[in-house]
Tab-separated table of C-alpha atoms in Angstrom:
chain	number	residue	atom	x	y	z
A	1396	ALA	CA	50.907	230.886	12.320
A	1397	THR	CA	49.981	232.645	15.884
A	1398	ASN	CA	50.797	236.090	13.547
A	1399	VAL	CA	48.689	235.351	10.891
A	1400	ALA	CA	45.712	234.740	13.228
A	1401	ASN	CA	46.527	237.738	14.961
A	1402	LEU	CA	45.285	239.838	11.310
A	1403	LYS	CA	42.313	238.887	12.051
A	1404	ALA	CA	41.509	241.376	14.791
A	1405	ASN	CA	38.925	244.041	13.903
A	1406	PRO	CA	39.766	247.585	13.833
A	1407	PHE	CA	35.839	248.620	14.550
A	1408	PRO	CA	33.849	249.078	16.703
A	1409	GLU	CA	37.187	250.352	18.922
A	1410	HIS	CA	38.332	252.896	16.236
A	1411	LEU	CA	35.508	253.288	14.185
A	1412	GLN	CA	34.785	257.043	14.210
A	1413	SER	CA	38.963	257.340	14.057
A	1414	SER	CA	40.315	259.300	10.814
A	1415	TYR	CA	41.869	257.890	8.100
A	1416	SER	CA	45.483	259.496	9.137
A	1417	SER	CA	44.893	258.553	13.629
A	1418	LEU	CA	43.565	255.660	12.631
A	1419	GLN	CA	46.794	254.563	9.967
A	1420	ALA	CA	48.990	255.401	12.229
A	1421	THR	CA	47.916	253.526	15.099
A	1422	LEU	CA	47.218	250.041	13.112
A	1423	VAL	CA	50.525	250.943	11.500
A	1424	ALA	CA	52.689	250.858	14.469
A	1425	ASN	CA	51.300	247.754	15.800
A	1426	GLY	CA	51.982	245.526	12.257
A	1427	GLN	CA	55.919	245.236	13.109
A	1428	TRP	CA	58.191	242.050	13.728
A	1429	CYS	CA	61.389	242.358	14.728
A	1430	CYS	CA	63.952	239.981	14.851
A	1431	GLN	CA	67.588	240.207	16.270
A	1432	LYS	CA	70.555	237.966	16.050
A	1433	SER	CA	74.545	238.191	16.929
A	1434	LYS	CA	77.493	237.051	16.624
A	1435	THR	CA	81.170	236.860	17.834
A	1436	LEU	CA	83.814	234.344	16.612
A	1437	LYS	CA	85.764	232.908	19.204
A	1438	GLU	CA	88.719	230.301	18.963
A	1439	LYS	CA	89.367	227.444	21.789
A	1440	TYR	CA	92.987	226.802	22.224
A	1441	ILE	CA	95.677	224.864	24.748
A	1442	GLU	CA	98.252	227.016	25.896
A	1443	TYR	CA	101.230	225.578	26.218
A	1444	GLY	CA	104.811	226.561	28.161
A	1445	CYS	CA	108.203	225.431	29.483
A	1446	PRO	CA	108.322	224.847	31.819
A	1447	SER	CA	105.420	224.759	32.823
A	1448	ALA	CA	103.095	221.854	33.030
A	1449	ALA	CA	99.978	221.471	30.440
A	1450	THR	CA	96.465	223.548	31.020
A	1451	ASP	CA	92.499	223.030	30.188
A	1452	LYS	CA	91.635	224.327	26.851
A	1453	GLY	CA	90.035	227.849	26.074
A	1454	CYS	CA	87.901	229.790	24.364
A	1455	VAL	CA	89.294	233.413	23.632
A	1456	GLY	CA	88.164	235.768	21.432
A	1457	GLY	CA	89.069	239.051	20.202
A	1458	THR	CA	87.157	242.577	20.508
A	1459	GLY	CA	86.743	242.488	16.219
A	1460	ASN	CA	85.826	239.271	16.036
A	1461	SER	CA	81.489	239.841	16.808
A	1462	CYS	CA	79.114	240.700	14.520
A	1463	SER	CA	74.840	241.233	15.292
A	1464	MET	CA	71.742	241.768	13.410
A	1465	ASN	CA	68.793	243.822	14.237
A	1466	LEU	CA	65.828	242.982	11.470
A	1467	CYS	CA	62.397	244.618	11.981
A	1468	LEU	CA	59.532	243.802	9.803
A	1469	LYS	CA	56.621	246.178	9.508
A	1470	VAL	CA	53.362	245.558	7.283
A	1471	SER	CA	50.492	247.444	6.312
A	1472	GLY	CA	47.009	246.782	4.977
A	1473	ASP	CA	47.680	246.761	1.423
A	1474	ALA	CA	50.302	244.128	2.277
A	1475	ILE	CA	47.893	241.761	3.124
A	1476	ALA	CA	44.977	242.421	0.769
A	1477	THR	CA	43.718	244.594	-2.362
A	1478	ARG	CA	40.366	245.209	-3.082
A	1479	THR	CA	38.306	246.532	-6.151
A	1480	ILE	CA	34.591	248.979	-6.102
A	1481	ALA	CA	33.102	250.253	-8.499
A	1482	ILE	CA	29.579	251.090	-9.603
A	1483	ASP	CA	27.724	248.136	-10.202
A	1484	ALA	CA	27.119	248.202	-14.416
A	1485	PRO	CA	23.387	247.396	-13.670
A	1486	VAL	CA	23.222	250.921	-11.366
A	1487	GLN	CA	25.423	252.669	-14.758
A	1488	THR	CA	22.863	251.564	-17.030
A	1489	ALA	CA	19.833	253.162	-14.925
A	1490	SER	CA	22.047	256.753	-14.266
A	1491	THR	CA	22.420	256.863	-17.943
A	1492	GLY	CA	18.776	256.632	-18.770
A	1493	VAL	CA	17.691	258.717	-16.435
A	1494	LEU	CA	20.804	261.444	-17.244
A	1495	ASN	CA	18.809	260.529	-20.912
A	1496	ALA	CA	15.757	262.035	-19.988
A	1497	LEU	CA	16.772	265.195	-18.917
A	1498	PRO	CA	16.429	268.699	-20.831
A	1499	SER	CA	20.157	268.422	-20.806
A	1500	ARG	CA	23.211	266.385	-18.547
A	1501	PRO	CA	24.477	268.528	-16.054
A	1502	THR	CA	27.628	269.378	-16.552
A	1503	GLY	CA	30.635	266.713	-15.145
A	1504	SER	CA	28.164	264.330	-14.981
A	1505	ASP	CA	29.811	261.108	-15.255
A	1506	ALA	CA	27.601	257.496	-14.430
A	1507	SER	CA	30.475	255.210	-14.316
A	1508	LYS	CA	31.086	257.687	-11.069
A	1509	ASN	CA	28.275	258.234	-9.866
A	1510	VAL	CA	24.529	257.506	-9.664
A	1511	TYR	CA	21.547	259.007	-10.821
A	1512	TYR	CA	17.839	258.305	-9.978
A	1513	SER	CA	14.326	259.523	-10.997
A	1514	VAL	CA	11.839	259.828	-8.183
A	1515	PRO	CA	8.187	259.356	-8.774
A	1516	CYS	CA	7.215	263.124	-7.011
A	1517	THR	CA	7.542	266.155	-7.776
A	1518	ASP	CA	9.008	267.694	-4.919
A	1519	PHE	CA	11.817	266.278	-1.942
A	1520	SER	CA	10.707	264.853	0.749
A	1521	GLU	CA	12.032	264.281	4.883
A	1522	THR	CA	8.969	261.822	5.282
A	1523	ASP	CA	7.464	260.571	2.194
A	1524	SER	CA	8.708	257.352	2.043
A	1525	ASN	CA	7.581	257.819	-1.776
A	1526	CYS	CA	10.046	260.132	-2.838
A	1527	HIS	CA	13.071	258.595	-1.329
A	1528	TYR	CA	15.111	256.169	-2.756
A	1529	ASN	CA	15.819	253.192	-0.666
A	1530	VAL	CA	18.858	250.812	-1.719
A	1531	LYS	CA	21.511	249.201	-0.534
A	1532	LEU	CA	24.878	249.717	-0.783
A	1533	SER	CA	25.615	246.278	-1.978
A	1534	GLU	CA	23.069	247.170	-4.821
A	1535	LEU	CA	24.866	249.763	-5.956
A	1536	LEU	CA	28.294	249.097	-5.628
A	1537	LYS	CA	30.436	246.446	-6.827
A	1538	VAL	CA	33.424	245.178	-5.056
A	1539	THR	CA	35.711	242.856	-4.278
A	1540	SER	CA	38.214	241.838	-1.835
A	1541	SER	CA	41.405	239.027	-1.819
A	1542	PHE	CA	45.094	238.548	-0.185
A	1543	ALA	CA	47.750	240.390	-1.899
A	1544	ALA	CA	49.924	238.401	-4.692
A	1545	SER	CA	52.901	238.729	-2.024
A	1546	PHE	CA	51.015	237.575	1.057
A	1547	PRO	CA	51.934	234.301	2.829
A	1548	THR	CA	48.707	233.171	2.840
A	1549	PRO	CA	48.158	229.769	4.563
A	1550	LEU	CA	46.252	227.517	2.439
A	1551	SER	CA	43.798	226.864	5.487
A	1552	GLU	CA	42.479	230.947	5.211
A	1553	ALA	CA	42.389	230.580	1.509
A	1554	ASN	CA	39.141	231.312	1.571
A	1555	LYS	CA	38.638	233.549	3.764
A	1556	ILE	CA	39.513	236.602	3.667
A	1557	ASN	CA	36.362	238.559	4.457
A	1558	ASP	CA	38.142	237.826	8.415
A	1559	TYR	CA	40.910	239.294	7.388
A	1560	VAL	CA	39.025	243.107	5.753
A	1561	PHE	CA	36.127	244.987	7.562
A	1562	TRP	CA	34.393	248.456	5.193
A	1563	ARG	CA	33.001	251.013	6.696
A	1564	TYR	CA	31.194	253.862	4.969
A	1565	ASN	CA	30.744	257.457	5.830
A	1566	ILE	CA	27.153	259.829	4.660
A	1567	ASP	CA	27.182	263.686	3.901
A	1568	GLY	CA	30.265	263.808	6.596
A	1569	GLY	CA	28.667	262.211	9.532
A	1570	LEU	CA	29.038	259.428	11.377
A	1571	TRP	CA	31.090	256.563	10.151
A	1572	GLN	CA	29.055	253.300	10.391
A	1573	THR	CA	30.233	249.477	9.557
A	1574	TRP	CA	29.415	247.628	5.878
A	1575	ASP	CA	29.134	243.803	5.776
A	1576	PRO	CA	29.006	243.859	1.391
A	1577	HIS	CA	26.617	240.974	1.644
A	1578	SER	CA	24.396	240.960	4.579
A	1579	ASP	CA	23.528	244.780	4.753
A	1580	SER	CA	20.395	246.723	5.037
A	1581	PRO	CA	18.644	249.817	2.571
A	1582	LEU	CA	19.476	253.175	3.076
A	1583	ALA	CA	17.180	256.532	2.389
A	1584	PHE	CA	18.859	258.758	0.165
A	1585	LYS	CA	16.339	261.929	-0.183
A	1586	ASP	CA	18.398	265.429	-1.248
A	1587	ALA	CA	19.106	266.110	-4.392
A	1588	SER	CA	22.632	264.754	-4.074
A	1589	THR	CA	24.324	262.688	-1.330
A	1590	SER	CA	28.104	262.103	-0.698
A	1591	VAL	CA	28.851	258.396	0.394
A	1592	ILE	CA	32.846	257.425	1.382
A	1593	VAL	CA	33.506	253.217	1.273
A	1594	GLU	CA	36.658	252.177	2.862
A	1595	ALA	CA	38.429	248.640	3.379
A	1596	TRP	CA	40.341	248.049	6.605
A	1597	THR	CA	42.294	245.406	7.759
A	1598	SER	CA	44.035	245.070	11.437
A	1599	LEU	CA	47.017	246.996	10.251
A	1600	GLY	CA	45.386	249.871	8.135
A	1601	ARG	CA	43.429	250.616	4.976
A	1602	VAL	CA	42.995	249.082	2.053
A	1603	GLY	CA	43.388	251.253	-1.502
A	1604	ASP	CA	41.871	254.225	-1.467
A	1605	ALA	CA	38.649	255.836	-0.262
A	1606	PHE	CA	35.461	255.216	-2.896
A	1607	SER	CA	33.709	258.175	-3.081
A	1608	PHE	CA	30.676	258.599	-5.323
A	1609	ASP	CA	27.076	260.640	-5.445
A	1610	VAL	CA	24.061	259.552	-5.480
A	1611	ASN	CA	21.589	262.432	-7.454
A	1612	LEU	CA	18.427	262.037	-7.585
A	1613	PHE	CA	15.588	263.838	-9.688
A	1614	VAL	CA	12.583	264.832	-9.549
A	1615	HIS	CA	9.483	264.764	-11.819
A	1616	SER	CA	8.249	268.673	-13.222
A	1617	THR	CA	5.356	269.853	-11.793
A	1618	LEU	CA	2.061	269.278	-13.782
A	1619	THR	CA	0.180	272.740	-13.864
A	1620	CYS	CA	-2.878	273.972	-15.094
A	1621	ALA	CA	-1.678	277.608	-15.494
A	1622	SER	CA	-2.339	277.322	-19.355
A	1623	TYR	CA	-5.381	275.266	-19.329
A	1624	ASP	CA	-8.288	278.094	-19.940
A	1625	SER	CA	-6.369	279.843	-23.213
A	1626	MET	CA	-6.518	276.482	-24.662
A	1627	TRP	CA	-10.040	276.876	-24.793
A	1628	THR	CA	-11.503	279.562	-27.171
A	1629	LEU	CA	-15.503	280.369	-28.453
A	1630	LEU	CA	-15.696	281.599	-32.302
A	1631	GLY	CA	-17.451	283.725	-32.633
A	1632	SER	CA	-18.602	284.978	-29.525
A	1633	THR	CA	-18.226	288.078	-27.659
A	1634	LYS	CA	-17.929	288.148	-23.752
A	1635	VAL	CA	-20.805	290.583	-21.678
A	1636	GLY	CA	-20.729	290.270	-18.045
A	1637	ASN	CA	-19.786	286.642	-17.402
A	1638	ALA	CA	-21.536	284.272	-19.760
A	1639	TYR	CA	-19.869	284.441	-24.008
A	1640	CYS	CA	-22.483	284.962	-26.630
A	1641	ALA	CA	-24.277	281.984	-28.638
A	1642	TYR	CA	-23.124	281.784	-32.241
A	1643	PRO	CA	-24.477	284.404	-33.620
A	1644	GLY	CA	-28.080	283.774	-34.766
A	1645	SER	CA	-28.345	279.917	-33.722
A	1646	ASP	CA	-29.006	278.387	-29.507
A	1647	PHE	CA	-25.181	276.775	-29.440
A	1648	ALA	CA	-21.910	278.076	-28.786
A	1649	LEU	CA	-18.886	277.262	-30.891
A	1650	VAL	CA	-15.914	276.063	-28.982
A	1651	LYS	CA	-12.398	275.461	-30.284
A	1652	LEU	CA	-10.062	273.320	-28.088
A	1653	ASP	CA	-6.093	273.495	-28.877
A	1654	MET	CA	-4.312	271.393	-26.412
A	1655	THR	CA	-0.528	271.127	-26.023
A	1656	VAL	CA	0.476	268.879	-23.699
A	1657	ALA	CA	3.367	269.864	-22.681
A	1658	ASP	CA	2.328	273.523	-21.075
A	1659	VAL	CA	0.522	270.634	-18.915
A	1660	ILE	CA	3.698	268.680	-18.580
A	1661	PRO	CA	6.192	270.756	-18.691
A	1662	HIS	CA	10.471	269.758	-18.895
A	1663	PRO	CA	12.243	272.300	-16.496
A	1664	THR	CA	15.569	271.953	-16.153
A	1665	ALA	CA	16.912	269.183	-14.030
A	1666	THR	CA	13.742	266.700	-13.653
A	1667	VAL	CA	12.135	264.385	-15.726
A	1668	THR	CA	8.934	264.338	-17.010
A	1669	GLY	CA	8.097	260.359	-16.777
A	1670	SER	CA	5.687	258.655	-19.952
A	1671	TYR	CA	2.798	260.922	-21.454
A	1672	THR	CA	-0.487	258.602	-20.870
A	1673	GLY	CA	-3.048	260.197	-22.158
A	1674	VAL	CA	-5.912	263.193	-21.128
A	1675	THR	CA	-9.729	261.958	-20.657
A	1676	CYS	CA	-11.823	265.271	-20.958
A	1677	GLU	CA	-15.673	265.309	-19.386
A	1678	ILE	CA	-17.705	268.030	-20.418
A	1679	MET	CA	-20.956	268.877	-17.934
A	1680	LEU	CA	-23.930	271.114	-18.919
A	1681	LYS	CA	-26.303	272.681	-16.644
A	1682	GLU	CA	-28.810	275.876	-17.056
A	1683	GLU	CA	-27.300	278.293	-14.658
A	1684	SER	CA	-29.765	278.646	-12.088
A	1685	THR	CA	-28.796	278.871	-8.124
A	1686	THR	CA	-31.106	275.393	-7.560
A	1687	ALA	CA	-29.825	273.581	-11.255
A	1688	THR	CA	-28.095	270.359	-10.348
A	1689	ASP	CA	-25.165	269.440	-11.484
A	1690	THR	CA	-26.440	266.798	-15.003
A	1691	THR	CA	-24.333	263.385	-15.380
A	1692	ALA	CA	-20.587	264.119	-17.322
A	1693	TYR	CA	-20.265	263.067	-20.657
A	1694	GLN	CA	-16.464	262.324	-22.158
A	1695	LEU	CA	-15.922	264.869	-24.349
A	1696	LEU	CA	-12.152	262.972	-25.590
A	1697	SER	CA	-10.069	260.214	-24.934
A	1698	ASP	CA	-6.266	260.593	-26.371
A	1699	ALA	CA	-3.210	258.689	-25.284
A	1700	THR	CA	-0.448	259.475	-27.328
A	1701	SER	CA	-1.135	263.265	-29.258
A	1702	PRO	CA	0.992	265.343	-28.098
A	1703	THR	CA	-1.239	268.364	-29.889
A	1704	ILE	CA	-4.744	268.224	-29.926
A	1705	THR	CA	-7.234	270.297	-31.981
A	1706	LYS	CA	-10.906	270.191	-31.552
A	1707	SER	CA	-14.278	271.989	-32.136
A	1708	PHE	CA	-17.566	271.086	-31.063
A	1709	ALA	CA	-20.970	272.712	-30.087
A	1710	VAL	CA	-22.127	273.825	-27.191
A	1711	GLU	CA	-26.182	273.809	-27.610
A	1712	MET	CA	-27.661	275.509	-24.780
A	1713	VAL	CA	-29.483	273.375	-22.412
A	1714	HIS	CA	-33.405	271.984	-23.446
A	1715	ASN	CA	-35.286	271.380	-19.973
A	1716	PRO	CA	-37.232	270.768	-21.828
A	1717	HIS	CA	-37.135	274.972	-23.383
A	1718	THR	CA	-33.916	276.685	-24.364
A	1719	ALA	CA	-32.474	277.688	-20.685
A	1720	ARG	CA	-31.656	281.048	-21.016
A	1721	LYS	CA	-28.097	280.358	-19.950
A	1722	THR	CA	-25.876	277.520	-19.797
A	1723	ALA	CA	-23.308	276.488	-17.346
A	1724	ALA	CA	-20.300	274.439	-19.103
A	1725	SER	CA	-18.207	272.631	-16.866
A	1726	VAL	CA	-15.002	270.915	-19.157
A	1727	SER	CA	-12.628	268.744	-16.750
A	1728	CYS	CA	-9.479	267.053	-18.404
A	1729	LYS	CA	-7.243	264.650	-16.837
A	1730	PHE	CA	-3.587	264.250	-17.884
A	1731	THR	CA	-1.720	261.160	-16.816
A	1732	ARG	CA	1.848	260.210	-17.034
A	1733	SER	CA	3.947	257.122	-15.767
A	1734	PRO	CA	6.949	258.125	-13.402
A	1735	HIS	CA	10.563	257.613	-15.149
A	1736	SER	CA	11.751	253.751	-15.407
A	1737	ASN	CA	14.859	253.492	-13.975
A	1738	THR	CA	14.899	250.211	-14.550
A	1739	ILE	CA	15.917	248.578	-11.268
A	1740	MET	CA	14.711	249.132	-8.175
A	1741	LEU	CA	11.393	252.032	-8.829
A	1742	ALA	CA	10.535	253.410	-5.485
A	1743	ASP	CA	7.699	251.631	-4.156
A	1744	ASP	CA	5.220	253.918	-5.282
A	1745	THR	CA	4.773	253.263	-9.067
A	1746	ASP	CA	1.327	255.160	-9.377
A	1747	THR	CA	0.619	257.112	-12.758
A	1748	ASN	CA	1.404	261.059	-11.496
A	1749	SER	CA	-2.142	263.016	-12.800
A	1750	ILE	CA	-3.372	266.224	-12.659
A	1751	THR	CA	-6.896	267.391	-13.330
A	1752	CYS	CA	-8.051	271.001	-14.837
A	1753	HIS	CA	-11.397	272.834	-15.002
A	1754	HIS	CA	-12.447	275.030	-17.410
A	1755	ASP	CA	-16.157	276.572	-16.986
A	1756	PHE	CA	-18.475	279.455	-18.791
A	1757	THR	CA	-21.322	280.347	-19.164
A	1758	VAL	CA	-23.453	280.758	-22.505
A	1759	ALA	CA	-26.297	283.002	-23.144
A	1760	ASP	CA	-28.546	284.105	-26.135
A	1761	CYS	CA	-27.431	287.686	-27.027
A	1762	ASP	CA	-29.155	287.541	-29.920
A	1763	ALA	CA	-32.361	290.979	-30.129
A	1764	PRO	CA	-35.644	289.227	-30.408
A	1765	GLU	CA	-37.049	290.348	-33.396
A	1766	LEU	CA	-41.068	290.658	-35.206
A	1767	PHE	CA	-42.417	287.718	-37.138
A	1768	SER	CA	-40.164	288.121	-40.425
A	1769	ALA	CA	-41.582	286.925	-43.279
A	1770	THR	CA	-38.709	286.639	-45.342
A	1771	PRO	CA	-37.805	282.437	-45.972
A	1772	ALA	CA	-35.762	281.931	-42.862
A	1773	GLY	CA	-38.823	283.714	-40.258
A	1774	VAL	CA	-41.479	281.228	-42.321
A	1775	CYS	CA	-38.984	278.731	-42.337
A	1776	ALA	CA	-38.546	278.837	-38.056
A	1777	ASP	CA	-41.883	279.866	-37.773
A	1778	LYS	CA	-42.778	275.963	-39.614
A	1779	CYS	CA	-39.908	274.360	-37.917
A	1780	ALA	CA	-41.113	275.465	-34.618
A	1781	GLY	CA	-41.679	271.911	-32.357
A	1782	ASN	CA	-39.630	269.633	-34.979
A	1783	SER	CA	-37.001	266.887	-33.399
A	1784	ALA	CA	-35.205	267.893	-36.303
A	1785	PRO	CA	-32.781	270.996	-36.429
A	1786	GLY	CA	-34.255	273.816	-37.830
A	1787	VAL	CA	-32.473	277.430	-38.842
A	1788	ASN	CA	-29.383	277.913	-37.161
A	1789	GLU	CA	-29.527	274.721	-35.302
A	1790	ALA	CA	-26.961	272.208	-34.913
A	1791	CYS	CA	-26.692	269.469	-37.374
A	1792	GLY	CA	-23.331	268.199	-37.420
A	1793	GLY	CA	-19.890	267.264	-35.866
A	1794	THR	CA	-19.673	267.258	-32.435
A	1795	VAL	CA	-22.258	268.526	-30.265
A	1796	VAL	CA	-23.136	268.483	-26.870
A	1797	ARG	CA	-26.530	269.358	-25.572
A	1798	SER	CA	-28.164	268.598	-22.381
A	1799	ASP	CA	-31.271	267.821	-20.422
A	1800	ALA	CA	-32.058	268.069	-16.815
A	1801	THR	CA	-30.675	265.198	-16.412
A	1802	VAL	CA	-27.844	264.201	-18.185
A	1803	THR	CA	-25.211	265.534	-20.960
A	1804	SER	CA	-24.873	263.955	-24.145
A	1805	ILE	CA	-22.775	263.997	-26.910
A	1806	SER	CA	-23.982	263.649	-31.163
A	1807	THR	CA	-21.551	263.032	-33.284
A	1808	THR	CA	-23.055	262.497	-36.855
A	1809	ASP	CA	-24.670	264.489	-38.933
A	1810	ALA	CA	-28.727	264.986	-38.672
A	1811	GLN	CA	-31.622	265.384	-41.126
A	1812	CYS	CA	-32.439	269.460	-41.122
A	1813	CYS	CA	-36.008	269.734	-41.014
A	1814	THR	CA	-38.361	269.270	-44.064
A	1815	ASP	CA	-40.686	272.056	-43.487
A	1816	CYS	CA	-38.770	274.932	-45.277
A	1817	ASP	CA	-39.259	275.635	-48.944
A	1818	PRO	CA	-36.505	275.534	-50.253
A	1819	ASP	CA	-35.247	272.614	-48.279
A	1820	LEU	CA	-32.723	273.585	-45.329
A	1821	VAL	CA	-28.928	272.440	-45.876
A	1822	CYS	CA	-26.444	271.207	-43.203
A	1823	VAL	CA	-23.334	273.580	-44.165
A	1824	VAL	CA	-19.867	273.811	-41.937
A	1825	VAL	CA	-19.631	276.587	-39.572
A	1826	SER	CA	-17.213	279.499	-39.422
A	1827	GLN	CA	-14.093	276.596	-40.844
A	1828	THR	CA	-14.765	274.065	-38.175
A	1829	SER	CA	-15.880	270.764	-38.073
A	1830	VAL	CA	-19.728	271.962	-36.738
A	1831	LYS	CA	-22.335	272.193	-38.693
A	1832	ARG	CA	-25.870	273.696	-38.588
A	1833	CYS	CA	-28.972	273.861	-40.450
A	1834	GLN	CA	-29.005	277.147	-43.091
A	1835	MET	CA	-30.991	278.673	-45.977
A	1836	PRO	CA	-29.537	278.030	-49.416
A	1837	SER	CA	-29.491	281.538	-49.698
A	1838	VAL	CA	-27.326	282.151	-46.747
A	1839	THR	CA	-23.789	282.419	-48.374
A	1840	PRO	CA	-20.404	281.939	-46.651
A	1841	LEU	CA	-20.000	286.219	-47.157
A	1842	MET	CA	-23.571	286.855	-45.600
A	1843	LEU	CA	-22.877	284.186	-42.473
A	1844	ALA	CA	-19.017	286.120	-41.696
A	1845	ALA	CA	-21.148	289.590	-41.528
A	1846	THR	CA	-23.602	287.766	-39.456
A	1847	GLU	CA	-20.602	286.678	-37.107
A	1848	GLU	CA	-19.618	290.458	-37.229
A	1849	GLY	CA	-22.646	291.511	-35.850
A	1850	GLU	CA	-23.099	289.871	-32.865
A	1851	GLY	CA	-23.276	290.574	-29.593
A	1852	PHE	CA	-26.292	291.405	-27.053
A	1853	ALA	CA	-29.139	293.867	-28.515
A	1854	SER	CA	-28.970	297.595	-28.207
A	1855	SER	CA	-30.221	299.915	-25.389
A	1856	GLU	CA	-32.037	301.506	-28.289
A	1857	THR	CA	-33.281	298.553	-30.097
A	1858	LEU	CA	-35.111	296.798	-26.187
A	1859	ALA	CA	-36.574	300.118	-26.388
A	1860	LEU	CA	-38.068	299.794	-29.792
A	1861	LEU	CA	-39.234	297.058	-28.736
A	1862	GLY	CA	-40.814	297.631	-25.637
A	1863	ALA	CA	-42.877	300.530	-26.898
A	1864	SER	CA	-43.839	297.994	-29.654
A	1865	ALA	CA	-44.935	295.200	-27.533
A	1866	MET	CA	-47.350	298.553	-26.136
A	1867	VAL	CA	-49.228	298.610	-29.265
A	1868	ALA	CA	-48.930	294.760	-30.275
A	1869	ILE	CA	-47.074	292.339	-27.883
A	1870	VAL	CA	-49.581	289.679	-29.126
A	1871	ALA	CA	-47.804	289.915	-32.794
A	1872	LEU	CA	-44.208	289.257	-31.154
A	1873	VAL	CA	-42.683	286.390	-32.179
A	1874	VAL	CA	-39.044	285.107	-32.018
A	1875	VAL	CA	-36.943	283.847	-34.133
A	1876	LYS	CA	-36.099	281.230	-31.862
A	1877	ARG	CA	-39.124	278.620	-31.841
A	1878	ARG	CA	-38.054	276.532	-28.363
A	1879	ALA	CA	-41.852	276.485	-26.043
A	1880	ALA	CA	-41.687	278.551	-23.029
A	1881	ARG	CA	-41.254	277.799	-19.401
A	1882	PRO	CA	-42.262	279.983	-16.359
A	1883	ILE	CA	-40.537	283.691	-15.791
A	1884	VAL	CA	-38.567	283.337	-12.557
A	1885	ASP	CA	-35.300	285.422	-13.747
A	1886	GLU	CA	-34.286	289.401	-14.022
A	1887	ASP	CA	-33.794	290.206	-17.598
A	1888	ALA	CA	-35.869	292.844	-18.548
A	1889	TYR	CA	-37.502	291.241	-22.001
A	1890	TYR	CA	-37.471	287.496	-21.290
A	1891	PRO	CA	-41.203	287.809	-19.929
A	1892	LEU	CA	-42.055	289.837	-23.506
A	1893	LEU	CA	-39.794	286.494	-25.372
A	1894	GLU	CA	-42.296	284.217	-23.757
């Protein structure tokens, strides 16, 4: 009983930092019990002689009639206890999910031998706890210990194996730490890979081999707006200076969006992307002026599932209440995702990752001023001036974004074209998009294509001719666009003539 009680001696913390070979040799040396026995055969006899008298009994043995026994028993940790240790099954399941979320599995990856976990961050951080994997060893490992089958366990000790087995662990070759599988605290794993070694010991040496495994962390891919600007195209427009021309003959720009979510949420090697939860875009229009204030933005689109989005819409020049010379547009899209779920023990911060991308552009009226035309289109434009219904070449259908001095708004329903013309205007598709504009029935698709080829600012010769004509008959000057005039504040050379 005394010897068994001595086996409860904890080798830690006295020898906690000792290497395996040193500590094993020290403890095994203590586990030796020796037993010595010896026997010598002797015979009792009475010596009789004649004529001598009888003597007392004696006991005499020969030198070859002796034997002795000296037996020592050495006991190690494996003779006292056994242990099992493995990555816990739920952890293996979660690790497999992380490996499947990677573009390709790392060479040699094995969820039964190592731990794989994703953190809801795009970079590793020593200081941000949300980017750490905080977990207990007892949550990662399943361990058991018991008395060895050959050990003569006293009945009173049968359920007290924890009094005989002691644990320690080591992280990345640092100092050894004691560990109680039944009462431990979380560890913070911060790096891409961390090595852990766990050992079980008794007072007489280590039980089994050391168990080692790696905790591998994976960050989320970095959200990027690098390709965002290229997703927006102004159809039928050329860029002059810092502005894009409005669609030829119209007071709006024809904008097309070709969005690929993977360009914003990429999936490079050794990262996870999480779950894409959608994109929401807002657009804001205002007059391009140093004194103009931002208007209230309006939601342009919202989509939670599509990996690609194609959308066309018209950006109408600001009416405040008259048509602005230049209109500034700002489109912002917020992309969101949920961090990859590890199924178990997700880090505390599970907020959705997001990024907001911005694209700004300016739309200007690049059409050259014209003298009043007696053509049907010119007459129609004159008749529809001031009419609330869309006139010649004005947007009448599809998604149309417009703004005044206060708020940006969007119309998605078809409007009735101005009915003051003869023949009546018709609402037709523009450039094979969903946007429509009012046109004279005589404007064929071929003529429209020719118009698109001829867009641009008026040449210097045209402006010179216009100036000369204005000097002679300025009162006869009428602009095709019939928007009402406004005070002259800008520096554009020909705008006083237009107004």
